[in-house]
Amino acid sequence: MMVGAHPQAITASGSPPRERLLSPGIVSFTDSRIQAFKEEIRGRLEPAIPASWAEAKDLEDEAPAALEVRRQWDRARFEVGLACVGWPAEHGGNGFTPVEMVLYNEVLADLDAPNVYNMLGYLLAGTAIISWGNEEQQKRFLPPILEGTQTWCEGFSEPEGGADMANCQTTATRIGDGWHIEGSKIWTTLSPWGDRLYCLTRTSLTAPKRKNLSVFLLDMHAPGVSVRPIRQLTGVASFGQVFIDTDIKDSDNLLLGREGQGWDLSSLAGAHRSAGKPRASGAGGGYAERYIRRLGECARESTASAAVKEKAEELVVRFAAHGWRTKRIVELGQAGRDVSRANSTTKIAFSELVQAVTECGVELGCPTHAEFWRQKHIECRKHSIASGPNEIYRNMIANRVLGLVR
Ligand SMILES: Cc1cc2nc3c(=O)[nH]c(=O)nc-3n(C[C@H](O)[C@H](O)[C@H](O)COP(=O)(O)OP(=O)(O)OC[C@H]3O[C@@H](n4cnc5c(N)ncnc54)[C@H](O)[C@@H]3O)c2cc1C
């Protein structure tokens, strides 16, 4: 029904992707087309899930074997025309509405599908390049993201402070017909395998704060760019510190937007990542749903106390409530209402809920899944720090939403 004769995306390989499923324009959860839409997505995605996912799904999400399956999954979704579903059709996406992205994520969750591998390519670099990139940058950088052949990293955090981007110390200094970029980024997810860095730099020592930053789309294989992997609490070394001491030419066309526009480009990117996350981005796999299903199973089998089992039941209900609340926010936003206040608590609520689920999983003491819960409990500590610490979100809510004095 919605497979149409829309313009095909240009791909790096020169070949068009298979027919893409394009948005039927569903904007509410009572639309009669929902079932058919979900069935069509399911029909395409289910056979595309890599067979090796069955073995990898209980691993740490960024363990090398899990990352490899997720990489294959990006490629497989491209081949069935469901790669970067939130991008506009003219850039090779499906142009899904926020409501459609929630429905898409529901299918992913039902299928227990892998998470997107190149999340930062899709949601950070790709969306920013679509909004701010010039035509040459769009032609050059978007197809490999769509096709799942290039890994992007986010270069905001630095050793001297991550959360405060205005404090960026990596400099880009004018030299003749180009720039010398020097500094270091840290906690850079997937950097050991990175191809491109969305790199926030300071381009002026005199311009006013927030007008002195610029973003470069840096080649991570260029001379003078190197990565030292950092091992996490889980034992996996999937992020790292990036060291930069490199020159680029103006003709390389790597400055995104205008010089001095970096603050807008990085806060826009942050908004993309956190506002719609996790349900309206079209990027999530089904990991949280998988945990909650398993929590219910373990609670039924567990010999833990009634109080712990009750806690598990309560979390199942809280998780469902969180899903409904998120849907409501998405639907109201789609209808043009300002949902920024309602949405401001979503990141905190989701990260803390997932952490409570894994903690309860440990408490249940299920003999079959004890190791799974131990590992996920450690792994999920990151959710309240990554994409900005919850403490900072709380401060922002206090100041900007509730209007409390500082
Ligand atoms: C798994 C993981 C992956 C990550 N991936 C990336 C990535 O790919 N790219 C990238 O650039 N960064 C990445 N980060 C870094 C992450 O964005 C930063 O850790 C985060 O922004 C906090 O910065 P920081 O660690 O420098 O802590 P700081 O900014 O030094 O803050 C430390 C603590 O102080 C408190 N704090 C600081 N400022 C405030 C405030 N204004 N109000 C209230 N409390 C405050 C908070 O408790 C905070 O946790 C990742 C982090 C994790 C855990």
JSON list of N, CA and C in Angstrom, two decimals, residues 192-240:
[
{"chain": "A", "resi": 192, "resn": "PRO", "atom": "N", "xyz": [37.14, 2.94, 18.54]},
{"chain": "A", "resi": 192, "resn": "PRO", "atom": "CA", "xyz": [38.13, 1.99, 18.04]},
{"chain": "A", "resi": 192, "resn": "PRO", "atom": "C", "xyz": [37.83, 1.51, 16.62]},
{"chain": "A", "resi": 193, "resn": "TRP", "atom": "N", "xyz": [36.60, 1.68, 16.17]},
{"chain": "A", "resi": 193, "resn": "TRP", "atom": "CA", "xyz": [36.23, 1.27, 14.80]},
{"chain": "A", "resi": 193, "resn": "TRP", "atom": "C", "xyz": [35.78, 2.47, 13.97]},
{"chain": "A", "resi": 194, "resn": "GLY", "atom": "N", "xyz": [36.03, 3.67, 14.49]},
{"chain": "A", "resi": 194, "resn": "GLY", "atom": "CA", "xyz": [35.43, 4.87, 13.89]},
{"chain": "A", "resi": 194, "resn": "GLY", "atom": "C", "xyz": [36.02, 5.23, 12.53]},
{"chain": "A", "resi": 195, "resn": "ASP", "atom": "N", "xyz": [35.18, 5.73, 11.65]},
{"chain": "A", "resi": 195, "resn": "ASP", "atom": "CA", "xyz": [35.62, 6.25, 10.36]},
{"chain": "A", "resi": 195, "resn": "ASP", "atom": "C", "xyz": [35.57, 7.78, 10.33]},
{"chain": "A", "resi": 196, "resn": "ARG", "atom": "N", "xyz": [34.52, 8.33, 10.94]},
{"chain": "A", "resi": 196, "resn": "ARG", "atom": "CA", "xyz": [34.33, 9.79, 10.92]},
{"chain": "A", "resi": 196, "resn": "ARG", "atom": "C", "xyz": [33.96, 10.27, 12.31]},
{"chain": "A", "resi": 197, "resn": "LEU", "atom": "N", "xyz": [34.45, 11.46, 12.63]},
{"chain": "A", "resi": 197, "resn": "LEU", "atom": "CA", "xyz": [34.17, 12.06, 13.94]},
{"chain": "A", "resi": 197, "resn": "LEU", "atom": "C", "xyz": [33.41, 13.37, 13.75]},
{"chain": "A", "resi": 198, "resn": "TYR", "atom": "N", "xyz": [32.27, 13.48, 14.41]},
{"chain": "A", "resi": 198, "resn": "TYR", "atom": "CA", "xyz": [31.50, 14.73, 14.45]},
{"chain": "A", "resi": 198, "resn": "TYR", "atom": "C", "xyz": [32.17, 15.56, 15.54]},
{"chain": "A", "resi": 199, "resn": "CYS", "atom": "N", "xyz": [33.11, 16.40, 15.12]},
{"chain": "A", "resi": 199, "resn": "CYS", "atom": "CA", "xyz": [34.09, 16.94, 16.07]},
{"chain": "A", "resi": 199, "resn": "CYS", "atom": "C", "xyz": [33.81, 18.41, 16.41]},
{"chain": "A", "resi": 200, "resn": "LEU", "atom": "N", "xyz": [33.49, 18.63, 17.66]},
{"chain": "A", "resi": 200, "resn": "LEU", "atom": "CA", "xyz": [33.26, 20.00, 18.14]},
{"chain": "A", "resi": 200, "resn": "LEU", "atom": "C", "xyz": [34.60, 20.65, 18.46]},
{"chain": "A", "resi": 201, "resn": "THR", "atom": "N", "xyz": [34.82, 21.85, 17.92]},
{"chain": "A", "resi": 201, "resn": "THR", "atom": "CA", "xyz": [36.10, 22.54, 18.14]},
{"chain": "A", "resi": 201, "resn": "THR", "atom": "C", "xyz": [35.86, 24.00, 18.52]},
{"chain": "A", "resi": 202, "resn": "ARG", "atom": "N", "xyz": [36.89, 24.58, 19.10]},
{"chain": "A", "resi": 202, "resn": "ARG", "atom": "CA", "xyz": [36.84, 26.02, 19.39]},
{"chain": "A", "resi": 202, "resn": "ARG", "atom": "C", "xyz": [37.58, 26.74, 18.25]},
{"chain": "A", "resi": 203, "resn": "THR", "atom": "N", "xyz": [36.88, 27.58, 17.52]},
{"chain": "A", "resi": 203, "resn": "THR", "atom": "CA", "xyz": [37.51, 28.24, 16.36]},
{"chain": "A", "resi": 203, "resn": "THR", "atom": "C", "xyz": [37.86, 29.70, 16.62]},
{"chain": "A", "resi": 204, "resn": "SER", "atom": "N", "xyz": [37.51, 30.19, 17.81]},
{"chain": "A", "resi": 204, "resn": "SER", "atom": "CA", "xyz": [37.89, 31.58, 18.09]},
{"chain": "A", "resi": 204, "resn": "SER", "atom": "C", "xyz": [38.16, 31.73, 19.59]},
{"chain": "A", "resi": 205, "resn": "LEU", "atom": "N", "xyz": [39.20, 32.49, 19.90]},
{"chain": "A", "resi": 205, "resn": "LEU", "atom": "CA", "xyz": [39.49, 32.76, 21.32]},
{"chain": "A", "resi": 205, "resn": "LEU", "atom": "C", "xyz": [38.84, 34.06, 21.75]},
{"chain": "A", "resi": 206, "resn": "THR", "atom": "N", "xyz": [38.33, 34.83, 20.79]},
{"chain": "A", "resi": 206, "resn": "THR", "atom": "CA", "xyz": [37.80, 36.15, 21.12]},
{"chain": "A", "resi": 206, "resn": "THR", "atom": "C", "xyz": [36.28, 36.26, 20.95]},
{"chain": "A", "resi": 207, "resn": "ALA", "atom": "N", "xyz": [35.70, 35.42, 20.10]},
{"chain": "A", "resi": 207, "resn": "ALA", "atom": "CA", "xyz": [34.25, 35.52, 19.86]},
{"chain": "A", "resi": 207, "resn": "ALA", "atom": "C", "xyz": [33.48, 35.24, 21.15]},
{"chain": "A", "resi": 208, "resn": "PRO", "atom": "N", "xyz": [32.26, 35.79, 21.29]},
{"chain": "A", "resi": 208, "resn": "PRO", "atom": "CA", "xyz": [31.49, 35.53, 22.51]},
{"chain": "A", "resi": 208, "resn": "PRO", "atom": "C", "xyz": [31.21, 34.04, 22.68]},
{"chain": "A", "resi": 209, "resn": "LYS", "atom": "N", "xyz": [31.02, 33.63, 23.94]},
{"chain": "A", "resi": 209, "resn": "LYS", "atom": "CA", "xyz": [30.70, 32.24, 24.26]},
{"chain": "A", "resi": 209, "resn": "LYS", "atom": "C", "xyz": [29.51, 31.79, 23.41]},
{"chain": "A", "resi": 210, "resn": "ARG", "atom": "N", "xyz": [29.57, 30.60, 22.93]},
{"chain": "A", "resi": 210, "resn": "ARG", "atom": "CA", "xyz": [28.54, 29.98, 22.07]},
{"chain": "A", "resi": 210, "resn": "ARG", "atom": "C", "xyz": [28.59, 30.48, 20.63]},
{"chain": "A", "resi": 211, "resn": "LYS", "atom": "N", "xyz": [29.50, 31.42, 20.34]},
{"chain": "A", "resi": 211, "resn": "LYS", "atom": "CA", "xyz": [29.69, 31.83, 18.94]},
{"chain": "A", "resi": 211, "resn": "LYS", "atom": "C", "xyz": [31.11, 31.46, 18.52]},
{"chain": "A", "resi": 212, "resn": "ASN", "atom": "N", "xyz": [31.80, 30.75, 19.41]},
{"chain": "A", "resi": 212, "resn": "ASN", "atom": "CA", "xyz": [33.22, 30.48, 19.16]},
{"chain": "A", "resi": 212, "resn": "ASN", "atom": "C", "xyz": [33.48, 29.00, 18.83]},
{"chain": "A", "resi": 213, "resn": "LEU", "atom": "N", "xyz": [32.43, 28.25, 18.58]},
{"chain": "A", "resi": 213, "resn": "LEU", "atom": "CA", "xyz": [32.58, 26.81, 18.34]},
{"chain": "A", "resi": 213, "resn": "LEU", "atom": "C", "xyz": [32.20, 26.46, 16.90]},
{"chain": "A", "resi": 214, "resn": "SER", "atom": "N", "xyz": [32.83, 25.42, 16.36]},
{"chain": "A", "resi": 214, "resn": "SER", "atom": "CA", "xyz": [32.48, 24.95, 15.01]},
{"chain": "A", "resi": 214, "resn": "SER", "atom": "C", "xyz": [32.58, 23.43, 14.98]},
{"chain": "A", "resi": 215, "resn": "VAL", "atom": "N", "xyz": [31.84, 22.82, 14.07]},
{"chain": "A", "resi": 215, "resn": "VAL", "atom": "CA", "xyz": [31.87, 21.35, 13.94]},
{"chain": "A", "resi": 215, "resn": "VAL", "atom": "C", "xyz": [32.57, 20.98, 12.63]},
{"chain": "A", "resi": 216, "resn": "PHE", "atom": "N", "xyz": [33.51, 20.05, 12.74]},
{"chain": "A", "resi": 216, "resn": "PHE", "atom": "CA", "xyz": [34.17, 19.50, 11.56]},
{"chain": "A", "resi": 216, "resn": "PHE", "atom": "C", "xyz": [33.83, 18.01, 11.45]},
{"chain": "A", "resi": 217, "resn": "LEU", "atom": "N", "xyz": [33.71, 17.53, 10.22]},
{"chain": "A", "resi": 217, "resn": "LEU", "atom": "CA", "xyz": [33.39, 16.13, 9.96]},
{"chain": "A", "resi": 217, "resn": "LEU", "atom": "C", "xyz": [34.71, 15.41, 9.68]},
{"chain": "A", "resi": 218, "resn": "LEU", "atom": "N", "xyz": [35.41, 15.12, 10.75]},
{"chain": "A", "resi": 218, "resn": "LEU", "atom": "CA", "xyz": [36.81, 14.70, 10.65]},
{"chain": "A", "resi": 218, "resn": "LEU", "atom": "C", "xyz": [36.98, 13.25, 10.23]},
{"chain": "A", "resi": 219, "resn": "ASP", "atom": "N", "xyz": [37.98, 13.03, 9.36]},
{"chain": "A", "resi": 219, "resn": "ASP", "atom": "CA", "xyz": [38.34, 11.67, 8.94]},
{"chain": "A", "resi": 219, "resn": "ASP", "atom": "C", "xyz": [39.19, 11.04, 10.05]},
{"chain": "A", "resi": 220, "resn": "MET", "atom": "N", "xyz": [38.71, 9.96, 10.64]},
{"chain": "A", "resi": 220, "resn": "MET", "atom": "CA", "xyz": [39.44, 9.35, 11.76]},
{"chain": "A", "resi": 220, "resn": "MET", "atom": "C", "xyz": [40.63, 8.52, 11.30]},
{"chain": "A", "resi": 221, "resn": "HIS", "atom": "N", "xyz": [40.78, 8.35, 9.98]},
{"chain": "A", "resi": 221, "resn": "HIS", "atom": "CA", "xyz": [41.94, 7.62, 9.46]},
{"chain": "A", "resi": 221, "resn": "HIS", "atom": "C", "xyz": [43.02, 8.59, 8.96]},
{"chain": "A", "resi": 222, "resn": "ALA", "atom": "N", "xyz": [42.77, 9.90, 9.11]},
{"chain": "A", "resi": 222, "resn": "ALA", "atom": "CA", "xyz": [43.73, 10.89, 8.61]},
{"chain": "A", "resi": 222, "resn": "ALA", "atom": "C", "xyz": [45.00, 10.86, 9.46]},
{"chain": "A", "resi": 223, "resn": "PRO", "atom": "N", "xyz": [46.15, 11.25, 8.87]},
{"chain": "A", "resi": 223, "resn": "PRO", "atom": "CA", "xyz": [47.37, 11.33, 9.67]},
{"chain": "A", "resi": 223, "resn": "PRO", "atom": "C", "xyz": [47.14, 12.30, 10.83]},
{"chain": "A", "resi": 224, "resn": "GLY", "atom": "N", "xyz": [47.62, 11.95, 12.02]},
{"chain": "A", "resi": 224, "resn": "GLY", "atom": "CA", "xyz": [47.46, 12.83, 13.18]},
{"chain": "A", "resi": 224, "resn": "GLY", "atom": "C", "xyz": [46.20, 12.57, 13.98]},
{"chain": "A", "resi": 225, "resn": "VAL", "atom": "N", "xyz": [45.41, 11.59, 13.58]},
{"chain": "A", "resi": 225, "resn": "VAL", "atom": "CA", "xyz": [44.22, 11.21, 14.38]},
{"chain": "A", "resi": 225, "resn": "VAL", "atom": "C", "xyz": [44.43, 9.77, 14.85]},
{"chain": "A", "resi": 226, "resn": "SER", "atom": "N", "xyz": [44.38, 9.58, 16.17]},
{"chain": "A", "resi": 226, "resn": "SER", "atom": "CA", "xyz": [44.56, 8.21, 16.68]},
{"chain": "A", "resi": 226, "resn": "SER", "atom": "C", "xyz": [43.61, 7.96, 17.85]},
{"chain": "A", "resi": 227, "resn": "VAL", "atom": "N", "xyz": [43.40, 6.69, 18.16]},
{"chain": "A", "resi": 227, "resn": "VAL", "atom": "CA", "xyz": [42.42, 6.33, 19.19]},
{"chain": "A", "resi": 227, "resn": "VAL", "atom": "C", "xyz": [43.07, 5.36, 20.19]},
{"chain": "A", "resi": 228, "resn": "ARG", "atom": "N", "xyz": [42.85, 5.63, 21.47]},
{"chain": "A", "resi": 228, "resn": "ARG", "atom": "CA", "xyz": [43.27, 4.66, 22.49]},
{"chain": "A", "resi": 228, "resn": "ARG", "atom": "C", "xyz": [42.01, 4.10, 23.14]},
{"chain": "A", "resi": 229, "resn": "PRO", "atom": "N", "xyz": [41.71, 2.81, 22.93]},
{"chain": "A", "resi": 229, "resn": "PRO", "atom": "CA", "xyz": [40.49, 2.24, 23.51]},
{"chain": "A", "resi": 229, "resn": "PRO", "atom": "C", "xyz": [40.49, 2.34, 25.03]},
{"chain": "A", "resi": 230, "resn": "ILE", "atom": "N", "xyz": [39.31, 2.50, 25.61]},
{"chain": "A", "resi": 230, "resn": "ILE", "atom": "CA", "xyz": [39.16, 2.54, 27.08]},
{"chain": "A", "resi": 230, "resn": "ILE", "atom": "C", "xyz": [38.28, 1.36, 27.49]},
{"chain": "A", "resi": 231, "resn": "ARG", "atom": "N", "xyz": [38.77, 0.59, 28.43]},
{"chain": "A", "resi": 231, "resn": "ARG", "atom": "CA", "xyz": [37.99, -0.57, 28.89]},
{"chain": "A", "resi": 231, "resn": "ARG", "atom": "C", "xyz": [36.94, -0.10, 29.90]},
{"chain": "A", "resi": 232, "resn": "GLN", "atom": "N", "xyz": [35.72, -0.56, 29.72]},
{"chain": "A", "resi": 232, "resn": "GLN", "atom": "CA", "xyz": [34.64, -0.16, 30.63]},
{"chain": "A", "resi": 232, "resn": "GLN", "atom": "C", "xyz": [34.48, -1.16, 31.77]},
{"chain": "A", "resi": 233, "resn": "LEU", "atom": "N", "xyz": [33.59, -0.81, 32.67]},
{"chain": "A", "resi": 233, "resn": "LEU", "atom": "CA", "xyz": [33.29, -1.66, 33.82]},
{"chain": "A", "resi": 233, "resn": "LEU", "atom": "C", "xyz": [32.91, -3.08, 33.38]},
{"chain": "A", "resi": 234, "resn": "THR", "atom": "N", "xyz": [32.29, -3.18, 32.21]},
{"chain": "A", "resi": 234, "resn": "THR", "atom": "CA", "xyz": [31.83, -4.48, 31.70]},
{"chain": "A", "resi": 234, "resn": "THR", "atom": "C", "xyz": [32.98, -5.33, 31.16]},
{"chain": "A", "resi": 235, "resn": "GLY", "atom": "N", "xyz": [34.17, -4.74, 31.00]},
{"chain": "A", "resi": 235, "resn": "GLY", "atom": "CA", "xyz": [35.29, -5.47, 30.42]},
{"chain": "A", "resi": 235, "resn": "GLY", "atom": "C", "xyz": [35.42, -5.23, 28.92]},
{"chain": "A", "resi": 236, "resn": "VAL", "atom": "N", "xyz": [34.43, -4.62, 28.32]},
{"chain": "A", "resi": 236, "resn": "VAL", "atom": "CA", "xyz": [34.45, -4.36, 26.88]},
{"chain": "A", "resi": 236, "resn": "VAL", "atom": "C", "xyz": [35.10, -3.00, 26.62]},
{"chain": "A", "resi": 237, "resn": "ALA", "atom": "N", "xyz": [35.91, -2.91, 25.57]},
{"chain": "A", "resi": 237, "resn": "ALA", "atom": "CA", "xyz": [36.57, -1.62, 25.27]},
{"chain": "A", "resi": 237, "resn": "ALA", "atom": "C", "xyz": [35.95, -1.04, 24.00]},
{"chain": "A", "resi": 238, "resn": "SER", "atom": "N", "xyz": [34.71, -0.57, 24.12]},
{"chain": "A", "resi": 238, "resn": "SER", "atom": "CA", "xyz": [34.01, -0.09, 22.92]},
{"chain": "A", "resi": 238, "resn": "SER", "atom": "C", "xyz": [34.01, 1.43, 22.81]},
{"chain": "A", "resi": 239, "resn": "PHE", "atom": "N", "xyz": [34.56, 2.11, 23.78]},
{"chain": "A", "resi": 239, "resn": "PHE", "atom": "CA", "xyz": [34.78, 3.53, 23.53]},
{"chain": "A", "resi": 239, "resn": "PHE", "atom": "C", "xyz": [36.24, 3.87, 23.79]},
{"chain": "A", "resi": 240, "resn": "GLY", "atom": "N", "xyz": [36.63, 5.12, 23.57]},
{"chain": "A", "resi": 240, "resn": "GLY", "atom": "CA", "xyz": [38.05, 5.40, 23.68]},
{"chain": "A", "resi": 240, "resn": "GLY", "atom": "C", "xyz": [38.34, 6.89, 23.75]}
]
